[in-house]
CSV table of C-alpha atoms in Angstrom, one decimal:
chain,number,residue,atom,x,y,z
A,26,UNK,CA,-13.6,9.6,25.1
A,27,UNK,CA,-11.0,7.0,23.6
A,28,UNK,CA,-12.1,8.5,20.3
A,29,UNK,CA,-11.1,12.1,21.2
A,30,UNK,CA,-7.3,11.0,21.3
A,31,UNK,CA,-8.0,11.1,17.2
A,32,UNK,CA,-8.2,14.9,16.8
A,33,UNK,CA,-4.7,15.1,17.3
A,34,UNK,CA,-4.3,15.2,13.2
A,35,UNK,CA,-5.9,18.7,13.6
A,36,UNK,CA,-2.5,19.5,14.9
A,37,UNK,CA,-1.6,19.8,10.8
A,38,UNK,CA,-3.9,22.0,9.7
A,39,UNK,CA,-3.4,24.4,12.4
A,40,UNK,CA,0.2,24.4,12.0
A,41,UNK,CA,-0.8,24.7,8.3
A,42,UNK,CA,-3.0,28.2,9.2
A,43,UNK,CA,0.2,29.5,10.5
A,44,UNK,CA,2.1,28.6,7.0
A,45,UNK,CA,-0.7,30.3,5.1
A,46,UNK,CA,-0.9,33.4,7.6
A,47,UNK,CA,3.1,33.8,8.6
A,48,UNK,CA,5.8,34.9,6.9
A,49,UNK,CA,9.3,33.7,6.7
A,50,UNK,CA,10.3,30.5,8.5
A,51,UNK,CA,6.9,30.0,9.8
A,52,UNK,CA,5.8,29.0,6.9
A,53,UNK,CA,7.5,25.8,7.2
A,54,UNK,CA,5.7,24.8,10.9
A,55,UNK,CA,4.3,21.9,9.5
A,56,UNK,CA,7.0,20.4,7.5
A,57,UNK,CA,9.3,21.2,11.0
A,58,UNK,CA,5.8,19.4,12.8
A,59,UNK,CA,5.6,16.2,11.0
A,60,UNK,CA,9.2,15.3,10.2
A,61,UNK,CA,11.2,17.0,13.5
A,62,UNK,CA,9.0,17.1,16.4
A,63,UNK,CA,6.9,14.2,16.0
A,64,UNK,CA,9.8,11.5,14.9
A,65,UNK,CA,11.6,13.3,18.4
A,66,UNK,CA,8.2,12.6,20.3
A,67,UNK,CA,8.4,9.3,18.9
A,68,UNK,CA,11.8,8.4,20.7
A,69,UNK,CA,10.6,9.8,23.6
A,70,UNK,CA,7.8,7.8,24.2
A,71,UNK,CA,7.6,3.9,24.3
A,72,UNK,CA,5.8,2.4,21.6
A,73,UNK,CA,2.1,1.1,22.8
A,74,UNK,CA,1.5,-2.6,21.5
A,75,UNK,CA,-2.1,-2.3,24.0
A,76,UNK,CA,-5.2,-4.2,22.0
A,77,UNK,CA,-8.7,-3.9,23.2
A,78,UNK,CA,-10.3,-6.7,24.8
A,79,UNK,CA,-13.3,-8.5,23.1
A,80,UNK,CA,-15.3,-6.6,25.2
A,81,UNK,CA,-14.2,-3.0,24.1
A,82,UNK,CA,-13.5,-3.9,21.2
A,83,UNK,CA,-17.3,-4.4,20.5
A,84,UNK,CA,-17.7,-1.3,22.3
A,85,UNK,CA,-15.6,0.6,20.4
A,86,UNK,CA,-16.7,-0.6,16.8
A,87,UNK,CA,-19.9,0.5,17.2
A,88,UNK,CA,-18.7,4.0,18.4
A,89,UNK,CA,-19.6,6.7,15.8
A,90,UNK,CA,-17.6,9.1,17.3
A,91,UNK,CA,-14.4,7.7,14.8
A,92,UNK,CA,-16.2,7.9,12.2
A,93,UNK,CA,-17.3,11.5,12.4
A,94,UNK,CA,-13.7,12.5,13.3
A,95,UNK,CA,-13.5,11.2,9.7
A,96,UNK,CA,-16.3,13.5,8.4
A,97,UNK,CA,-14.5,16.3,9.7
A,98,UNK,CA,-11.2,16.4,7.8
A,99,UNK,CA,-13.7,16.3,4.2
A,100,UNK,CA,-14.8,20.3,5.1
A,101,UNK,CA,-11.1,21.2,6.9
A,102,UNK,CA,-9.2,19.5,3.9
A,103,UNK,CA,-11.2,21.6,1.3
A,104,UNK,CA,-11.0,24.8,3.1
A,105,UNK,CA,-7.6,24.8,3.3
A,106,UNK,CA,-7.4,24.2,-0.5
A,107,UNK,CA,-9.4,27.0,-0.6
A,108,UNK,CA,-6.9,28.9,1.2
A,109,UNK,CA,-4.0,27.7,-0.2
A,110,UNK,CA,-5.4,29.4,-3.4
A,111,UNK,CA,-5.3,32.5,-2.0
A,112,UNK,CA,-2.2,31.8,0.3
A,113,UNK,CA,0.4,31.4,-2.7
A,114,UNK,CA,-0.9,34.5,-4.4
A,115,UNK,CA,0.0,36.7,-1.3
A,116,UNK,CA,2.0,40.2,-2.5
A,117,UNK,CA,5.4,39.8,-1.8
A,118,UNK,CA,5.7,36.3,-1.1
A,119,UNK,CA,9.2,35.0,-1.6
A,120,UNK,CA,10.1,31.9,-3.5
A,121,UNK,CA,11.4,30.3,0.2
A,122,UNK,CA,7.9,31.2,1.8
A,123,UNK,CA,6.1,29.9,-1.7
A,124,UNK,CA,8.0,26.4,-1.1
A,125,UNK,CA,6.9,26.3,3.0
A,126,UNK,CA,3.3,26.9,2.0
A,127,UNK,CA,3.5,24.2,-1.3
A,128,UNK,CA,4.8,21.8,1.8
A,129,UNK,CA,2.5,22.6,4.2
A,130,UNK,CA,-0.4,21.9,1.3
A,131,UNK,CA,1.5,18.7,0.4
A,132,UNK,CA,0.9,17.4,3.6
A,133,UNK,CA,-2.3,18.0,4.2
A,134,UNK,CA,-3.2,16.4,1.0
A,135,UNK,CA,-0.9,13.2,1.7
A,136,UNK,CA,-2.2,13.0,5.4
A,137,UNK,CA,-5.6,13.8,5.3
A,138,UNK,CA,-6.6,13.9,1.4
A,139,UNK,CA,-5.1,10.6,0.9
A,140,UNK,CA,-4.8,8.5,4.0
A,141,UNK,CA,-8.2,9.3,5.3
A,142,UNK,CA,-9.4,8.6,1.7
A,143,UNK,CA,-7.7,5.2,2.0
A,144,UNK,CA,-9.9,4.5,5.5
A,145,UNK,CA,-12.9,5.6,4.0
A,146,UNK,CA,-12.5,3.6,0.5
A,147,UNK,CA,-12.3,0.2,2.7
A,148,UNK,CA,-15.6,1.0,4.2
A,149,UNK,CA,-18.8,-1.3,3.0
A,150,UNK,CA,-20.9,2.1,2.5
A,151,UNK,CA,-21.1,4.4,-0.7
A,152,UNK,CA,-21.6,7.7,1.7
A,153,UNK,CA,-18.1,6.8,3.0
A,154,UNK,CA,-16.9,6.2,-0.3
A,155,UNK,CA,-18.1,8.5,-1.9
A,156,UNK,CA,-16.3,11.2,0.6
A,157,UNK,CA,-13.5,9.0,0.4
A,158,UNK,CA,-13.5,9.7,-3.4
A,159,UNK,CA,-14.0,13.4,-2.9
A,160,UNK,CA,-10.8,13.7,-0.4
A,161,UNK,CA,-8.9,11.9,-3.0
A,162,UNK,CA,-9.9,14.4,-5.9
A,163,UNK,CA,-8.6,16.8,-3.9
A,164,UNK,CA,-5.0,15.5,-4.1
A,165,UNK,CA,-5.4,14.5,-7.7
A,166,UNK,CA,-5.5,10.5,-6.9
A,167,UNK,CA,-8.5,8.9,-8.0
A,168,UNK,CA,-6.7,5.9,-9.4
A,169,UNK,CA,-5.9,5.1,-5.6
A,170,UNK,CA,-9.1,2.8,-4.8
A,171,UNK,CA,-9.5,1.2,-7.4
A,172,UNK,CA,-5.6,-0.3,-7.8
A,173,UNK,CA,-5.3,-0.2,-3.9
A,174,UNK,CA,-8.5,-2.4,-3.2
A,175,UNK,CA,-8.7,-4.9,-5.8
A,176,UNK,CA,-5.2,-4.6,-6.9
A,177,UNK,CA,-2.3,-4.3,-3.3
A,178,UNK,CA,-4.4,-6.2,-1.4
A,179,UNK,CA,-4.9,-8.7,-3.6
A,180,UNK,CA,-1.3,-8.7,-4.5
A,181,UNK,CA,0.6,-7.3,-1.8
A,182,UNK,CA,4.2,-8.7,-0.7
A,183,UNK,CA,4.8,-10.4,-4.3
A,184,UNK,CA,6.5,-9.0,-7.3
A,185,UNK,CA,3.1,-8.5,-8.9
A,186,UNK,CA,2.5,-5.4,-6.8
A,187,UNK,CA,3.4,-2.0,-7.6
A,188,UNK,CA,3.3,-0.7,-4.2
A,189,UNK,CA,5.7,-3.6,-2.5
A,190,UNK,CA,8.9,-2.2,-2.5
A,191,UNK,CA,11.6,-4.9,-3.4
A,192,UNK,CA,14.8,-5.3,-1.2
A,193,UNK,CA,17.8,-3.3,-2.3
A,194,UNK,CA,15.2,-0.7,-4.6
A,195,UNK,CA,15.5,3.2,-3.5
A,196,UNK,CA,13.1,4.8,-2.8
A,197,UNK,CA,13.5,7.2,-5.2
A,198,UNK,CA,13.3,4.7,-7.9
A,199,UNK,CA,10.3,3.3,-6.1
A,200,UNK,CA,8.1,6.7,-6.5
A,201,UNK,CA,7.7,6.6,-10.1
A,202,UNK,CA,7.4,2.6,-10.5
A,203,UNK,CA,4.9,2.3,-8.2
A,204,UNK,CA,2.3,5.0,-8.9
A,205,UNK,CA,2.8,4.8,-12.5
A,206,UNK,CA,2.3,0.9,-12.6
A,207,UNK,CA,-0.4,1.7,-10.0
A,208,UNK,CA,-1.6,4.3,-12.6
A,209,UNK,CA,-2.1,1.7,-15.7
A,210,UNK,CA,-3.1,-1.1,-12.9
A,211,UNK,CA,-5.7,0.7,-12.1
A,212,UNK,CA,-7.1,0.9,-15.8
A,213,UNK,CA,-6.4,-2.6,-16.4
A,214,UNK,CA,-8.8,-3.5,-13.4
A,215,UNK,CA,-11.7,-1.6,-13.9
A,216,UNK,CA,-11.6,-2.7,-17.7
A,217,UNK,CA,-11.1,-6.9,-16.5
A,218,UNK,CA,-14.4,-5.6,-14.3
A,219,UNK,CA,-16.6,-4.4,-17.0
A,220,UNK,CA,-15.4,-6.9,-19.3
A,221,UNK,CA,-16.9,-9.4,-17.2
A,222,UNK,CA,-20.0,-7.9,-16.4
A,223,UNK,CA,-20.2,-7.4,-20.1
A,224,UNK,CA,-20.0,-3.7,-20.8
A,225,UNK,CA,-17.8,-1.7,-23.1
A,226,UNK,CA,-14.6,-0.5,-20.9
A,227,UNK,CA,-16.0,3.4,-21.8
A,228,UNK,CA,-18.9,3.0,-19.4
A,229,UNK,CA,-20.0,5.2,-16.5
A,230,UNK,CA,-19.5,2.6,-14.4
A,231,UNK,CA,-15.5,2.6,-15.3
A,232,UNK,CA,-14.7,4.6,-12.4
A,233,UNK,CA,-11.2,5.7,-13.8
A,234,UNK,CA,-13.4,7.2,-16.9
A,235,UNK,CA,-15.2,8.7,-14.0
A,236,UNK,CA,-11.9,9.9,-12.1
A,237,UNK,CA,-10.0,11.3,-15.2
A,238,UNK,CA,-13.2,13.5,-16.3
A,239,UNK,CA,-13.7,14.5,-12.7
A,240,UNK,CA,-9.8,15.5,-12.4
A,241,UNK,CA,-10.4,17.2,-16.1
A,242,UNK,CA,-12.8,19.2,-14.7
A,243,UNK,CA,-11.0,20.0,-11.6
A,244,UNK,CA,-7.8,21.4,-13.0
A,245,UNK,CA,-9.4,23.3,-15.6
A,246,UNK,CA,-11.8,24.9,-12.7
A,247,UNK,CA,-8.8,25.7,-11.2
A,248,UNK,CA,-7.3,27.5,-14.5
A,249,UNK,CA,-10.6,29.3,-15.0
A,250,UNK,CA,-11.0,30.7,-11.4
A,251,UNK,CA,-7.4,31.4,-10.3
A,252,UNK,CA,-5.3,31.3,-13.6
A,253,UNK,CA,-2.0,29.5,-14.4
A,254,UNK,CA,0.3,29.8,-11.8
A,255,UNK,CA,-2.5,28.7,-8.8
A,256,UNK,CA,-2.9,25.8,-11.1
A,257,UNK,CA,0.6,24.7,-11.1
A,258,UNK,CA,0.8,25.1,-7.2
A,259,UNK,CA,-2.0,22.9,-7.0
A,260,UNK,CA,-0.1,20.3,-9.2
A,261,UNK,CA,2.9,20.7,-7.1
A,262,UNK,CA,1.5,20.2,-3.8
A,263,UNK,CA,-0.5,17.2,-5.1
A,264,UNK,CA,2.8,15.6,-6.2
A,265,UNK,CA,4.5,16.2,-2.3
A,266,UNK,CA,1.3,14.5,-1.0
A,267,UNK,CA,1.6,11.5,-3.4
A,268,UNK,CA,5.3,11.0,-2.8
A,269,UNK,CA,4.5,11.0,1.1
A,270,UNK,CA,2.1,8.3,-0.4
A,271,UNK,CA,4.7,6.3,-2.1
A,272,UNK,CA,7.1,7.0,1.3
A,273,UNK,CA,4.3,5.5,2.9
A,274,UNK,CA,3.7,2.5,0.6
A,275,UNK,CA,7.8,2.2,0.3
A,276,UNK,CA,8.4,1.3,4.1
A,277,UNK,CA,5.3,-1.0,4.6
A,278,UNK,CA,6.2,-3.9,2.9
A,279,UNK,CA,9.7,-3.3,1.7
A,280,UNK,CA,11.8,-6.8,1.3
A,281,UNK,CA,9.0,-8.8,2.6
A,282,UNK,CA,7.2,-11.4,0.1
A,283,UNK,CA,5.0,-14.2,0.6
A,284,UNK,CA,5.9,-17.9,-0.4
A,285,UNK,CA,4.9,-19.2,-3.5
A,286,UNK,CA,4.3,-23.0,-4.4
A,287,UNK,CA,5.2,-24.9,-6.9
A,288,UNK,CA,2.1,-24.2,-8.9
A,289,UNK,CA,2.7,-20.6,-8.7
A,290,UNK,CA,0.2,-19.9,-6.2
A,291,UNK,CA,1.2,-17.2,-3.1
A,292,UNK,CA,0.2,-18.4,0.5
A,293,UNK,CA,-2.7,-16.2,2.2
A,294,UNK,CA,-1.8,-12.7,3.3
A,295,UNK,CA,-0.5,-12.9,7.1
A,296,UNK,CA,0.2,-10.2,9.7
A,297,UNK,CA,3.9,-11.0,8.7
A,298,UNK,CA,4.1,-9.3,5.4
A,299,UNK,CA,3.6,-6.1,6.6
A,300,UNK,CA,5.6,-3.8,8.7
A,301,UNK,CA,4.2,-2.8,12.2
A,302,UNK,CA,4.5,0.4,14.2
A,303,UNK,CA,2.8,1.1,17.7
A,304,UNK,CA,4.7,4.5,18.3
A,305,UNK,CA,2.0,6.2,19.9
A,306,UNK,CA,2.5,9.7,18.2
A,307,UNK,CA,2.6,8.2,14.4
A,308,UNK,CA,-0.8,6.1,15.3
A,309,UNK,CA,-3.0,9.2,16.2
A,310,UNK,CA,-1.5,11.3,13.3
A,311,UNK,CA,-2.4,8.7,10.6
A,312,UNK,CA,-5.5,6.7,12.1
A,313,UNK,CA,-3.7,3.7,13.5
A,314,UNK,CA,-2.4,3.7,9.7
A,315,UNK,CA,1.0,2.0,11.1
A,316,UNK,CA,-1.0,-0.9,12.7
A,317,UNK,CA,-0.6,-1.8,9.2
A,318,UNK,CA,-0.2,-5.7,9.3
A,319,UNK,CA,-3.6,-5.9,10.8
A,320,UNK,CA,-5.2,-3.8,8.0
A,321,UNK,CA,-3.7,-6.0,5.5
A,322,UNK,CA,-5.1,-9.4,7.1
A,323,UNK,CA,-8.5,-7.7,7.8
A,324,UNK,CA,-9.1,-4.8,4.6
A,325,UNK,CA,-12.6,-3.9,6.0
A,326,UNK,CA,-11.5,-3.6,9.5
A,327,UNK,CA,-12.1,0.0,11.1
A,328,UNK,CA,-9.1,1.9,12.2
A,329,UNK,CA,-9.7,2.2,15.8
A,330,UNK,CA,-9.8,-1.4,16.5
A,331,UNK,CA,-6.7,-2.5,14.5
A,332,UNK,CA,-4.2,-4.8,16.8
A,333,UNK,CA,-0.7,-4.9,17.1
A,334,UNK,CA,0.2,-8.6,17.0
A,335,UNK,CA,3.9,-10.1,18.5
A,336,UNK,CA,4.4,-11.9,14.7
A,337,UNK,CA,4.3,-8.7,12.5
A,338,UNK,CA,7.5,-7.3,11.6
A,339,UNK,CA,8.2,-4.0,13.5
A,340,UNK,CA,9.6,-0.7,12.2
A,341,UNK,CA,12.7,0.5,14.8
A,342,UNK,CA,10.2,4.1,14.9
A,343,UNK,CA,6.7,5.5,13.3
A,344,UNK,CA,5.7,6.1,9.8
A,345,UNK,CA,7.7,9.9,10.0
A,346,UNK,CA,10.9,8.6,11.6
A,347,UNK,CA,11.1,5.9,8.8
A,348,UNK,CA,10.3,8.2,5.6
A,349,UNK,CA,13.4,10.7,6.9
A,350,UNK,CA,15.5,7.5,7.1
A,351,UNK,CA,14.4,5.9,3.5
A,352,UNK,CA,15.5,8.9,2.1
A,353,UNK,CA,18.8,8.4,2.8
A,354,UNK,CA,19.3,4.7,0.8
A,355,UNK,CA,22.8,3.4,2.4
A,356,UNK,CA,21.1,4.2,6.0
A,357,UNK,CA,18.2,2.9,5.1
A,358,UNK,CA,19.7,-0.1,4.1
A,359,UNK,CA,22.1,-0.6,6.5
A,360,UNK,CA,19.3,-0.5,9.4
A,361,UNK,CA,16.3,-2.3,7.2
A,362,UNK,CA,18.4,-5.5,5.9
A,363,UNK,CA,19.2,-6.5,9.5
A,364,UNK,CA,15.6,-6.4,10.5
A,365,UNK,CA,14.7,-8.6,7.3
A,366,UNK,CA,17.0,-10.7,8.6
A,367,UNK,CA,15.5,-11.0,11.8
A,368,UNK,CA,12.1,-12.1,10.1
């Protein structure tokens, strides 16, 4: 039953139906959702550091049950792209309920296209993978596993990495660095692979030559089917869910780097170069997402038995909380500098 507590994300997508169904201010119920009720929640109740014993954590590993809550947001996440199709193209629709619905799309694609694609690209299985892949198609990412496994984990919390935001950098600054560098990063490492294993970089087992014809095909599906201006919703809403990304990526690791020697080598990757969050709301929403320390010392471990460790560097509130407050730099600042130098 532990497992159950997991469907609370399907608390976006219903508020999402609304947006698509609703008119006028309704149409922004899940923006108002995720960044004003759950960062309120979030002060209301006490942040849950609580880790399994060895005993249920064995328990719960083997438990399939979080995995298929996984499963599920692959059919929900395409359905509601399916109806975001039809949504925007609504008689009448004003340019304020247009933007509520491009939001409430944006989300779903950051929270469960990307994020869920992120917990199923770490798995050791192509079947998860694979719908991994297929939930990050659907927020026109691809690029994502390929740069985020071999590339931020190798490279996380050093100057190397695209998504390690660097002390003093805005965020807004940090959006197009790090997924364009992602972007070309991305490239660079699937061509160093087939190098190596001796194949021409233009190889179907380049997975960005893969990625870029699949995204081909989808936007131009898109075009054919529903014409230009459901095409360039679709782009839009992609973009919100990206940038939610790059929030994401900006307020994991900002300021923190890991020591390097004399011979230029970086010490191991520790529970203290990433920052920690065990408010309970931003957990269930994002899959344990904000244990995110624990994910960085142990890639392949599965989201429900991530810990919350005294050593890792804690947030002051969740994932939603801290995106509002990165957005405004001197704030940001102000309240971030003083917990680096607390580390």
């Amino acid at each position: 039953m532990k497992s159950l507590k997991f469907l609370t994300v399907f608390s976006l997508p219903i508020s999402v139906y609304f947006s698509f169904n609703m008119n006028g201010w309704y149409t922004f119920l899940p923006l108002f959702l995720f960044f004003g009720i759950v960062p309120i929640l979030e002060f209301l109740f006490k942040p849950t550091p609580e880790n399994f014993n060895k005993e249920q954590e064995q328990i719960e590993k083997e438990n399939k049950m979080y995995t298929y809550i996984l499963y599920l947001t692959v059919p929900v996440q395409l359905y509601f792209l399916y109806l975001f199709f039809y949504a925007i193209q609504e008689p009448h629709l004003t340019t304020f309920e247009l933007i509520g619905r491009l939001f409430g799309m944006g989300l779903m694609s950051g929270t469960l296209g990307i994020n869920v694609g992120h917990e199923l690209g770490h798995r050791n299985n192509r079947f998860d993978q694979f719908l991994g892949e297929i939930l990050l198609l659907s927020s026109i990412n691809t690029h994502f596993l390929p740069y985020h496994n071999a590339g931020h984990h190798f490279n996380v919390a050093t100057p190397k990495d695209a998504a390690t935001a660097r002390k003093s950098e805005i965020i807004y600054s940090f959006w197009i660095r790090s997924h364009f560098t992602s972007y070309k990063q991305a490239w660079q490492l699937e061509n160093k692979r087939l190098k190596l294993s001796g194949r021409s970089w233009f190889h179907y087992q380049n997975r960005m030559v893969i990625y870029t014809l699949l995204n081909i095909i989808l936007l131009s599906s898109i075009f054919y089917f529903f014409g230009t201006f459901v095409l360039i919703c679709f782009v839009i809403a992609s973009i919100i869910g990206i940038l939610l990304l790059e929030s994401v990526n900006y307020i994991e690791h900002y300021g923190l780097l890991r020591k390097q020697s004399e011979s230029g080598r970086y010490e191991k990757v520790k529970r203290t170069h990433s920052w920690n969050s065990d408010h309970v709301i931003g957990k269930l929403m994002l899959f344990n997402l904000s244990r995110h320390s624990d994910h960085h010392y142990n890639g392949s471990k599965h989201y429900q038995i991530l810990k919350s460790l005294p050593e890792s560097p804690q947030m002051p509130t969740g994932y939603p909380g801290m995106v509002i407050l990165a957005l405004v730099p001197p704030l940001w600042f102000s309240v971030m500098h003083t917990k680096l130098k607390e580390q």
